[in-house]
mmCIF file of N, CA and C in Angstrom:
data_model
loop_
_atom_site.group_PDB
_atom_site.id
_atom_site.type_symbol
_atom_site.label_atom_id
_atom_site.label_comp_id
_atom_site.label_asym_id
_atom_site.label_seq_id
_atom_site.Cartn_x
_atom_site.Cartn_y
_atom_site.Cartn_z
ATOM 1 N N MET A 1 133.192 89.399 48.336
ATOM 2 C CA MET A 1 132.417 88.170 48.116
ATOM 3 C C MET A 1 132.578 87.089 47.016
ATOM 4 N N THR A 2 133.110 87.632 45.674
ATOM 5 C CA THR A 2 133.068 87.010 44.809
ATOM 6 C C THR A 2 134.282 86.536 44.593
ATOM 7 N N ASP A 3 135.540 87.338 45.524
ATOM 8 C CA ASP A 3 136.676 86.676 44.875
ATOM 9 C C ASP A 3 137.129 85.308 45.910
ATOM 10 N N LYS A 4 135.939 85.477 46.919
ATOM 11 C CA LYS A 4 135.944 84.340 47.946
ATOM 12 C C LYS A 4 135.737 83.077 46.925
ATOM 13 N N ASN A 5 134.289 83.238 46.410
ATOM 14 C CA ASN A 5 133.594 82.055 45.412
ATOM 15 C C ASN A 5 134.265 81.545 43.964
ATOM 16 N N LEU A 6 135.049 82.492 43.754
ATOM 17 C CA LEU A 6 136.229 82.416 42.317
ATOM 18 C C LEU A 6 136.862 81.397 43.010
ATOM 19 N N ARG A 7 137.376 81.842 44.055
ATOM 20 C CA ARG A 7 139.071 81.087 44.837
ATOM 21 C C ARG A 7 138.712 79.406 44.836
ATOM 22 N N LYS A 8 137.374 79.273 45.453
ATOM 23 C CA LYS A 8 136.622 77.999 45.660
ATOM 24 C C LYS A 8 136.366 77.867 45.067
ATOM 25 N N ASP A 9 136.032 77.769 43.440
ATOM 26 C CA ASP A 9 135.799 77.508 42.423
ATOM 27 C C ASP A 9 137.283 76.824 41.851
ATOM 28 N N ILE A 10 137.972 78.049 41.668
ATOM 29 C CA ILE A 10 139.295 77.254 41.099
ATOM 30 C C ILE A 10 139.586 76.316 41.630
ATOM 31 N N LYS A 11 140.054 75.892 43.044
ATOM 32 C CA LYS A 11 140.438 74.919 43.910
ATOM 33 C C LYS A 11 139.834 73.658 43.849
ATOM 34 N N ILE A 12 138.190 73.843 43.841
ATOM 35 C CA ILE A 12 137.677 72.652 43.136
ATOM 36 C C ILE A 12 137.925 71.945 41.776
ATOM 37 N N ALA A 13 138.363 73.018 40.739
ATOM 38 C CA ALA A 13 138.494 72.790 39.565
ATOM 39 C C ALA A 13 139.951 71.869 40.149
ATOM 40 N N LYS A 14 140.387 72.741 40.669
ATOM 41 C CA LYS A 14 142.420 71.638 40.129
ATOM 42 C C LYS A 14 142.310 70.537 41.044
ATOM 43 N N LEU A 15 141.617 70.388 41.347
ATOM 44 C CA LEU A 15 140.837 68.762 42.302
ATOM 45 C C LEU A 15 140.250 67.867 41.603
ATOM 46 N N LYS A 16 139.670 68.232 40.634
ATOM 47 C CA LYS A 16 139.002 67.078 39.649
ATOM 48 C C LYS A 16 139.573 67.216 38.369
ATOM 49 N N ARG A 17 140.630 68.452 37.860
ATOM 50 C CA ARG A 17 141.537 67.983 36.998
ATOM 51 C C ARG A 17 142.841 66.828 36.844
ATOM 52 N N LEU A 18 142.408 66.156 35.831
ATOM 53 C CA LEU A 18 143.080 64.834 35.571
ATOM 54 C C LEU A 18 144.235 65.020 35.793
ATOM 55 N N TYR A 19 144.949 64.003 36.400
ATOM 56 C CA TYR A 19 146.875 64.079 36.141
ATOM 57 C C TYR A 19 147.268 63.769 34.781
ATOM 58 N N HIS A 20 148.512 64.108 34.668
ATOM 59 C CA HIS A 20 149.202 64.196 33.457
ATOM 60 C C HIS A 20 149.617 62.649 33.071
ATOM 61 N N PRO A 21 148.667 62.187 31.656
ATOM 62 C CA PRO A 21 149.132 60.547 31.906
ATOM 63 C C PRO A 21 150.503 60.178 31.456
ATOM 64 N N LEU A 22 150.890 61.278 30.630
ATOM 65 C CA LEU A 22 153.037 60.809 30.499
ATOM 66 C C LEU A 22 153.441 60.400 31.776
ATOM 67 N N GLY A 23 153.388 61.117 33.071
ATOM 68 C CA GLY A 23 153.725 60.563 34.760
ATOM 69 C C GLY A 23 153.430 59.086 34.913
ATOM 70 N N LEU A 24 152.481 58.557 34.566
ATOM 71 C CA LEU A 24 152.066 57.209 34.407
ATOM 72 C C LEU A 24 152.779 56.540 33.391
ATOM 73 N N LEU A 25 153.011 57.032 32.277
ATOM 74 C CA LEU A 25 153.983 56.359 31.078
ATOM 75 C C LEU A 25 155.026 56.146 31.682
ATOM 76 N N VAL A 26 155.746 57.023 32.088
ATOM 77 C CA VAL A 26 156.974 57.099 32.935
ATOM 78 C C VAL A 26 157.224 56.259 33.605
ATOM 79 N N ALA A 27 156.721 55.510 34.585
ATOM 80 C CA ALA A 27 156.321 54.965 35.444
ATOM 81 C C ALA A 27 156.722 53.683 35.281
ATOM 82 N N ILE A 28 156.008 53.650 34.368
ATOM 83 C CA ILE A 28 155.208 52.081 33.957
ATOM 84 C C ILE A 28 156.937 51.741 33.524
ATOM 85 N N VAL A 29 157.388 52.771 32.081
ATOM 86 C CA VAL A 29 158.384 52.264 31.846
ATOM 87 C C VAL A 29 159.397 51.849 32.215
ATOM 88 N N SER A 30 159.695 52.625 33.586
ATOM 89 C CA SER A 30 160.972 52.416 34.222
ATOM 90 C C SER A 30 160.733 51.136 34.822
ATOM 91 N N ILE A 31 159.673 50.860 35.373
ATOM 92 C CA ILE A 31 159.770 49.771 35.764
ATOM 93 C C ILE A 31 159.547 48.475 35.180
ATOM 94 N N ALA A 32 158.953 48.492 34.121
ATOM 95 C CA ALA A 32 159.691 47.339 32.816
ATOM 96 C C ALA A 32 161.122 47.958 32.756
ATOM 97 N N TYR A 33 161.669 48.422 32.309
ATOM 98 C CA TYR A 33 163.212 48.586 31.830
ATOM 99 C C TYR A 33 163.813 48.256 33.138
ATOM 100 N N GLY A 34 163.400 48.958 33.981
ATOM 101 C CA GLY A 34 164.227 48.434 35.443
ATOM 102 C C GLY A 34 164.363 46.864 35.769
ATOM 103 N N GLU A 35 162.958 46.153 35.345
ATOM 104 C CA GLU A 35 162.935 44.956 36.006
ATOM 105 C C GLU A 35 163.539 43.691 34.652
ATOM 106 N N PHE A 36 163.845 44.889 33.700
ATOM 107 C CA PHE A 36 164.506 43.947 32.582
ATOM 108 C C PHE A 36 165.831 43.887 32.612
ATOM 109 N N THR A 37 166.515 44.647 33.228
ATOM 110 C CA THR A 37 167.712 44.953 33.387
ATOM 111 C C THR A 37 168.448 43.845 34.322
ATOM 112 N N ILE A 38 167.190 43.717 35.132
ATOM 113 C CA ILE A 38 167.740 43.084 36.464
ATOM 114 C C ILE A 38 167.536 41.704 36.202
ATOM 115 N N ARG A 39 166.844 40.841 35.479
ATOM 116 C CA ARG A 39 166.144 39.541 34.984
ATOM 117 C C ARG A 39 167.336 39.437 33.716
ATOM 118 N N VAL A 40 167.870 40.225 32.475
ATOM 119 C CA VAL A 40 168.344 39.814 31.795
ATOM 120 C C VAL A 40 169.871 40.079 32.307
ATOM 121 N N ASN A 41 170.667 39.551 32.536
ATOM 122 C CA ASN A 41 172.068 39.362 33.343
ATOM 123 C C ASN A 41 172.941 40.203 32.032
ATOM 124 N N ASP A 42 173.591 40.614 32.505
ATOM 125 C CA ASP A 42 174.809 41.821 31.833
ATOM 126 C C ASP A 42 173.964 42.444 30.551
ATOM 127 N N TYR A 43 172.534 42.700 30.365
ATOM 128 C CA TYR A 43 172.167 43.229 29.133
ATOM 129 C C TYR A 43 173.149 45.102 29.130
ATOM 130 N N LEU A 44 172.850 45.418 29.918
ATOM 131 C CA LEU A 44 173.719 46.910 29.676
ATOM 132 C C LEU A 44 175.537 46.843 29.280
ATOM 133 N N ILE A 45 176.126 45.651 29.800
ATOM 134 C CA ILE A 45 177.609 45.768 29.698
ATOM 135 C C ILE A 45 177.430 45.292 28.156
ATOM 136 N N ALA A 46 176.911 44.275 28.084
ATOM 137 C CA ALA A 46 176.757 43.997 26.814
ATOM 138 C C ALA A 46 176.480 45.142 25.245
ATOM 139 N N ASN A 47 176.257 45.993 25.923
ATOM 140 C CA ASN A 47 175.940 47.165 25.038
ATOM 141 C C ASN A 47 177.292 47.982 25.359
ATOM 142 N N THR A 48 177.899 48.002 26.036
ATOM 143 C CA THR A 48 179.198 49.505 26.479
ATOM 144 C C THR A 48 180.211 48.858 26.203
ATOM 145 N N GLU A 49 181.100 49.708 25.929
ATOM 146 C CA GLU A 49 182.569 49.077 25.503
ATOM 147 C C GLU A 49 183.763 48.445 26.816
ATOM 148 N N PRO A 50 184.774 47.613 27.000
ATOM 149 C CA PRO A 50 185.081 47.131 28.048
ATOM 150 C C PRO A 50 185.346 48.307 29.332
ATOM 151 N N TYR A 51 185.673 49.405 28.862
ATOM 152 C CA TYR A 51 185.886 49.829 30.326
ATOM 153 C C TYR A 51 184.906 50.455 30.725
ATOM 154 N N PHE A 52 183.813 49.846 30.404
ATOM 155 C CA PHE A 52 182.111 50.159 31.498
ATOM 156 C C PHE A 52 181.913 48.343 32.075
ATOM 157 N N GLN A 53 183.167 47.616 32.130
ATOM 158 C CA GLN A 53 182.706 46.569 32.940
ATOM 159 C C GLN A 53 182.229 46.467 34.122
ATOM 160 N N SER A 54 182.620 47.619 35.273
ATOM 161 C CA SER A 54 182.578 47.409 36.414
ATOM 162 C C SER A 54 181.331 48.562 36.689
ATOM 163 N N LEU A 55 180.156 48.510 35.347
ATOM 164 C CA LEU A 55 179.394 49.156 35.295
ATOM 165 C C LEU A 55 178.588 48.102 36.743
ATOM 166 N N PRO A 56 177.251 49.270 37.601
ATOM 167 C CA PRO A 56 176.321 48.461 38.734
ATOM 168 C C PRO A 56 175.254 47.768 37.743
ATOM 169 N N VAL A 57 174.810 46.844 36.956
ATOM 170 C CA VAL A 57 173.816 46.534 36.261
ATOM 171 C C VAL A 57 172.685 46.761 37.064
ATOM 172 N N LYS A 58 172.817 45.536 38.342
ATOM 173 C CA LYS A 58 171.763 45.221 39.414
ATOM 174 C C LYS A 58 171.646 46.786 39.898
ATOM 175 N N VAL A 59 172.147 48.070 40.178
ATOM 176 C CA VAL A 59 172.067 48.798 41.296
ATOM 177 C C VAL A 59 171.454 49.479 40.377
ATOM 178 N N ILE A 60 171.381 49.800 39.378
ATOM 179 C CA ILE A 60 170.942 50.931 37.817
ATOM 180 C C ILE A 60 169.273 50.081 37.897
ATOM 181 N N GLY A 61 169.303 48.862 37.560
ATOM 182 C CA GLY A 61 168.011 48.059 37.454
ATOM 183 C C GLY A 61 167.211 48.404 38.934
ATOM 184 N N PHE A 62 167.826 47.997 39.967
ATOM 185 C CA PHE A 62 166.829 48.358 41.512
ATOM 186 C C PHE A 62 166.294 49.701 41.729
ATOM 187 N N ALA A 63 167.166 50.747 41.167
ATOM 188 C CA ALA A 63 166.855 52.550 41.126
ATOM 189 C C ALA A 63 166.062 52.750 40.225
ATOM 190 N N LEU A 64 165.836 52.193 38.531
ATOM 191 C CA LEU A 64 164.662 52.275 37.970
ATOM 192 C C LEU A 64 163.444 51.852 38.873
ATOM 193 N N LEU A 65 163.521 50.478 38.904
ATOM 194 C CA LEU A 65 162.159 49.824 39.822
ATOM 195 C C LEU A 65 161.749 50.567 40.867
ATOM 196 N N LEU A 66 162.954 50.994 41.731
ATOM 197 C CA LEU A 66 162.376 51.664 43.062
ATOM 198 C C LEU A 66 162.173 52.952 42.726
ATOM 199 N N ALA A 67 162.384 53.777 41.403
ATOM 200 C CA ALA A 67 161.604 55.347 41.965
ATOM 201 C C ALA A 67 160.604 55.204 40.895
ATOM 202 N N GLY A 68 160.665 53.941 40.390
ATOM 203 C CA GLY A 68 158.916 53.952 39.390
ATOM 204 C C GLY A 68 158.046 53.447 40.175
ATOM 205 N N LEU A 69 158.123 52.700 41.605
ATOM 206 C CA LEU A 69 157.290 52.335 41.743
ATOM 207 C C LEU A 69 156.799 53.451 42.748
ATOM 208 N N THR A 70 158.118 54.015 43.156
ATOM 209 C CA THR A 70 157.665 55.527 44.250
ATOM 210 C C THR A 70 156.566 55.848 43.726
ATOM 211 N N LYS A 71 156.856 56.719 42.204
ATOM 212 C CA LYS A 71 155.710 57.029 41.323
ATOM 213 C C LYS A 71 154.488 56.585 40.851
ATOM 214 N N MET A 72 154.538 55.267 40.681
ATOM 215 C CA MET A 72 153.530 54.872 40.872
ATOM 216 C C MET A 72 152.636 54.560 41.741
ATOM 217 N N ILE A 73 153.363 54.374 42.929
ATOM 218 C CA ILE A 73 152.347 54.486 44.380
ATOM 219 C C ILE A 73 152.032 55.947 44.873
ATOM 220 N N GLY A 74 152.657 56.972 44.109
ATOM 221 C CA GLY A 74 152.609 58.549 44.618
ATOM 222 C C GLY A 74 151.227 58.647 43.492
ATOM 223 N N ILE A 75 151.120 58.047 42.775
ATOM 224 C CA ILE A 75 150.115 58.430 41.422
ATOM 225 C C ILE A 75 148.512 57.554 41.843
ATOM 226 N N LEU A 76 149.042 56.574 42.547
ATOM 227 C CA LEU A 76 147.746 55.440 42.607
ATOM 228 C C LEU A 76 147.195 56.134 43.864
ATOM 229 N N THR A 77 148.304 56.374 44.977
ATOM 230 C CA THR A 77 147.502 57.419 46.504
ATOM 231 C C THR A 77 147.048 58.591 46.388
ATOM 232 N N ASP A 78 147.979 59.259 45.649
ATOM 233 C CA ASP A 78 147.553 61.029 45.434
ATOM 234 C C ASP A 78 148.667 60.969 46.484
ATOM 235 N N ASN A 79 149.788 60.712 46.831
ATOM 236 C CA ASN A 79 150.613 61.239 47.391
ATOM 237 C C ASN A 79 151.578 61.810 46.986
ATOM 238 N N THR A 80 151.241 63.700 46.958
ATOM 239 C CA THR A 80 152.270 64.526 46.361
ATOM 240 C C THR A 80 154.177 63.606 46.719
ATOM 241 N N LEU A 81 154.431 64.280 47.701
ATOM 242 C CA LEU A 81 155.810 63.546 48.067
ATOM 243 C C LEU A 81 156.567 62.557 47.464
ATOM 244 N N ALA A 82 155.279 60.813 47.738
ATOM 245 C CA ALA A 82 156.171 59.758 46.754
ATOM 246 C C ALA A 82 156.183 60.773 45.400
ATOM 247 N N ARG A 83 155.299 60.984 44.953
ATOM 248 C CA ARG A 83 155.288 61.505 43.168
ATOM 249 C C ARG A 83 156.604 62.663 42.963
ATOM 250 N N LYS A 84 156.497 63.315 43.860
ATOM 251 C CA LYS A 84 157.888 64.471 43.395
ATOM 252 C C LYS A 84 159.169 63.607 43.845
ATOM 253 N N ILE A 85 159.359 62.564 44.677
ATOM 254 C CA ILE A 85 160.500 61.644 45.157
ATOM 255 C C ILE A 85 160.734 61.349 44.006
ATOM 256 N N GLY A 86 159.861 60.344 43.223
ATOM 257 C CA GLY A 86 159.541 59.414 42.411
ATOM 258 C C GLY A 86 160.229 59.609 40.737
ATOM 259 N N ILE A 87 159.229 60.887 40.648
ATOM 260 C CA ILE A 87 160.087 61.975 39.316
ATOM 261 C C ILE A 87 161.245 61.910 39.574
ATOM 262 N N TRP A 88 161.739 63.049 40.394
ATOM 263 C CA TRP A 88 162.897 63.429 40.287
ATOM 264 C C TRP A 88 164.029 62.280 40.301
ATOM 265 N N SER A 89 164.303 61.220 41.122
ATOM 266 C CA SER A 89 164.784 60.065 40.647
ATOM 267 C C SER A 89 164.736 59.840 39.750
ATOM 268 N N LEU A 90 163.478 59.480 38.852
ATOM 269 C CA LEU A 90 163.659 59.096 38.203
ATOM 270 C C LEU A 90 164.484 59.773 36.250
ATOM 271 N N SER A 91 163.988 61.073 36.927
ATOM 272 C CA SER A 91 165.179 62.053 36.265
ATOM 273 C C SER A 91 166.077 61.839 35.900
ATOM 274 N N GLY A 92 167.176 61.598 37.703
ATOM 275 C CA GLY A 92 168.348 61.284 37.435
ATOM 276 C C GLY A 92 168.948 60.211 37.412
ATOM 277 N N VAL A 93 168.327 58.878 37.217
ATOM 278 C CA VAL A 93 168.282 57.552 37.064
ATOM 279 C C VAL A 93 168.604 57.713 35.618
ATOM 280 N N TRP A 94 167.405 58.241 35.030
ATOM 281 C CA TRP A 94 167.102 58.201 33.026
ATOM 282 C C TRP A 94 168.878 59.637 32.519
ATOM 283 N N PHE A 95 168.832 60.102 33.370
ATOM 284 C CA PHE A 95 169.879 61.372 32.788
ATOM 285 C C PHE A 95 170.852 60.710 32.676
ATOM 286 N N ALA A 96 171.612 59.936 33.676
ATOM 287 C CA ALA A 96 172.664 59.477 33.854
ATOM 288 C C ALA A 96 173.040 57.959 32.847
ATOM 289 N N LEU A 97 171.372 57.331 32.826
ATOM 290 C CA LEU A 97 171.714 56.444 31.906
ATOM 291 C C LEU A 97 172.040 57.237 29.869
ATOM 292 N N PHE A 98 171.660 58.399 30.093
ATOM 293 C CA PHE A 98 171.288 58.937 28.865
ATOM 294 C C PHE A 98 173.354 59.029 28.733
ATOM 295 N N VAL A 99 173.911 60.210 29.606
ATOM 296 C CA VAL A 99 175.047 60.224 29.729
ATOM 297 C C VAL A 99 175.715 59.310 29.541
ATOM 298 N N LEU A 100 175.189 57.676 30.167
ATOM 299 C CA LEU A 100 176.451 56.998 29.582
ATOM 300 C C LEU A 100 176.154 56.328 28.116
ATOM 301 N N ALA A 101 174.822 56.216 27.873
ATOM 302 C CA ALA A 101 174.969 56.339 26.335
ATOM 303 C C ALA A 101 175.241 56.783 25.463
ATOM 304 N N VAL A 102 175.869 58.572 25.293
ATOM 305 C CA VAL A 102 176.286 59.015 24.511
ATOM 306 C C VAL A 102 177.635 59.107 24.936
ATOM 307 N N THR A 103 178.053 58.707 26.115
ATOM 308 C CA THR A 103 179.497 59.049 26.226
ATOM 309 C C THR A 103 180.208 57.109 25.562
ATOM 310 N N PHE A 104 179.149 56.415 25.945
ATOM 311 C CA PHE A 104 179.821 54.828 24.895
ATOM 312 C C PHE A 104 179.983 55.453 23.166
ATOM 313 N N SER A 105 178.757 56.132 23.063
ATOM 314 C CA SER A 105 178.546 56.302 20.827
ATOM 315 C C SER A 105 179.248 57.133 20.782
ATOM 316 N N PHE A 106 179.691 58.137 21.424
ATOM 317 C CA PHE A 106 181.403 58.930 20.886
ATOM 318 C C PHE A 106 182.900 58.067 21.182
ATOM 319 N N GLY A 107 182.749 57.170 22.481
ATOM 320 C CA GLY A 107 183.643 56.424 22.546
ATOM 321 C C GLY A 107 184.557 55.323 21.995
ATOM 322 N N SER A 108 183.281 55.100 21.247
ATOM 323 C CA SER A 108 183.073 53.557 20.584
ATOM 324 C C SER A 108 183.598 54.515 18.707
ATOM 325 N N GLY A 109 182.917 55.394 18.190
ATOM 326 C CA GLY A 109 183.325 55.557 17.248
ATOM 327 C C GLY A 109 181.904 55.864 16.439
ATOM 328 N N TYR A 110 180.824 55.219 16.805
ATOM 329 C CA TYR A 110 178.981 54.636 16.308
ATOM 330 C C TYR A 110 177.958 55.377 16.898
ATOM 331 N N PRO A 111 177.420 55.536 16.530
ATOM 332 C CA PRO A 111 176.075 56.127 17.123
ATOM 333 C C PRO A 111 175.297 54.641 17.282
ATOM 334 N N HIS A 112 175.027 54.990 18.724
ATOM 335 C CA HIS A 112 174.671 54.149 19.614
ATOM 336 C C HIS A 112 172.992 54.202 19.649
ATOM 337 N N PRO A 113 171.928 52.717 19.158
ATOM 338 C CA PRO A 113 170.298 53.684 19.481
ATOM 339 C C PRO A 113 170.051 53.936 20.977
ATOM 340 N N SER A 114 170.445 53.729 21.798
ATOM 341 C CA SER A 114 170.166 53.653 23.187
ATOM 342 C C SER A 114 170.300 55.245 23.676
ATOM 343 N N TYR A 115 170.986 55.541 23.166
ATOM 344 C CA TYR A 115 170.892 56.817 23.637
ATOM 345 C C TYR A 115 169.670 58.243 23.160
ATOM 346 N N LEU A 116 169.155 57.560 22.224
ATOM 347 C CA LEU A 116 167.859 58.015 22.090
ATOM 348 C C LEU A 116 166.252 57.674 22.943
ATOM 349 N N PHE A 117 166.172 56.411 22.981
ATOM 350 C CA PHE A 117 165.972 56.225 24.473
ATOM 351 C C PHE A 117 165.575 56.651 25.221
ATOM 352 N N ASN A 118 167.107 56.562 25.965
ATOM 353 C CA ASN A 118 167.434 57.421 27.231
ATOM 354 C C ASN A 118 166.963 58.546 27.243
ATOM 355 N N PHE A 119 167.069 59.226 25.832
ATOM 356 C CA PHE A 119 166.935 61.255 25.822
ATOM 357 C C PHE A 119 165.626 60.982 26.022
ATOM 358 N N LEU A 120 164.401 60.216 25.391
ATOM 359 C CA LEU A 120 163.215 60.516 25.516
ATOM 360 C C LEU A 120 162.588 60.194 27.168
ATOM 361 N N ALA A 121 163.285 59.570 27.618
ATOM 362 C CA ALA A 121 162.665 59.251 28.654
ATOM 363 C C ALA A 121 162.983 60.093 30.060
ATOM 364 N N TRP A 122 164.266 60.847 29.676
ATOM 365 C CA TRP A 122 164.507 61.699 30.357
ATOM 366 C C TRP A 122 164.083 62.673 30.263
ATOM 367 N N ALA A 123 163.824 63.066 28.654
ATOM 368 C CA ALA A 123 162.606 64.296 28.631
ATOM 369 C C ALA A 123 161.466 64.450 29.007
ATOM 370 N N SER A 124 160.808 62.778 29.262
ATOM 371 C CA SER A 124 159.530 62.826 29.658
ATOM 372 C C SER A 124 160.004 63.611 30.683
ATOM 373 N N CYS A 125 160.460 63.174 32.035
ATOM 374 C CA CYS A 125 160.544 63.223 33.200
ATOM 375 C C CYS A 125 161.065 64.646 33.135
ATOM 376 N N LEU A 126 161.500 65.188 32.384
ATOM 377 C CA LEU A 126 161.257 66.512 32.753
ATOM 378 C C LEU A 126 160.096 67.359 32.173
ATOM 379 N N ILE A 127 159.601 66.844 31.236
ATOM 380 C CA ILE A 127 158.210 67.274 31.140
ATOM 381 C C ILE A 127 157.327 67.564 32.473
ATOM 382 N N VAL A 128 156.666 65.914 33.119
ATOM 383 C CA VAL A 128 156.253 66.023 34.030
ATOM 384 C C VAL A 128 156.848 66.487 35.447
ATOM 385 N N SER A 129 157.812 66.906 35.219
ATOM 386 C CA SER A 129 158.219 67.560 36.341
ATOM 387 C C SER A 129 158.049 69.185 36.224
ATOM 388 N N PHE A 130 158.003 69.927 34.941
ATOM 389 C CA PHE A 130 157.552 71.583 34.905
ATOM 390 C C PHE A 130 156.214 71.392 34.313
ATOM 391 N N LYS A 131 155.520 70.534 34.031
ATOM 392 C CA LYS A 131 153.933 70.200 34.016
ATOM 393 C C LYS A 131 153.361 70.337 35.190
ATOM 394 N N GLY A 132 153.987 69.955 36.396
ATOM 395 C CA GLY A 132 152.869 69.875 37.582
ATOM 396 C C GLY A 132 152.937 68.542 37.818
ATOM 397 N N ASP A 133 153.101 67.453 37.743
ATOM 398 C CA ASP A 133 152.349 66.170 37.781
ATOM 399 C C ASP A 133 152.157 65.655 39.430
ATOM 400 N N TYR A 134 152.574 66.515 40.346
ATOM 401 C CA TYR A 134 152.194 66.713 41.781
ATOM 402 C C TYR A 134 151.729 67.964 42.403
ATOM 403 N N ARG A 135 150.593 68.234 42.729
ATOM 404 C CA ARG A 135 149.853 69.065 43.429
ATOM 405 C C ARG A 135 151.204 70.120 44.643
ATOM 406 N N GLU A 136 150.859 70.584 44.218
ATOM 407 C CA GLU A 136 151.433 71.952 45.285
ATOM 408 C C GLU A 136 151.037 71.820 46.575
#
């Protein structure tokens, strides 16, 4: 009998716990950065070498915007699937931007500051994923 009560109390406590605020922060930063990338024409291309001129800037901006909105909708509506898809998508996009920044940094011979920002955003996505910002 006590095991049933304990399980019930644990389940209620899990439902009452606050979500990890880093997930919300990652979603907001991704939405803002995606919108900025879309609005400011050729922002990413201006910060890269000439061999990255075919970089799909608008696609990257829309990917960040869509993934960030998916994560935000999942948080606000408490939709587990949207949270999972959002954070996994954000992890992929931020990792791709980090790899691009590191490639640019080593290709040009001097460190570029955008790799640190992209790494922190990607690391935050991983922290949210590992902490379980979504309910199983």
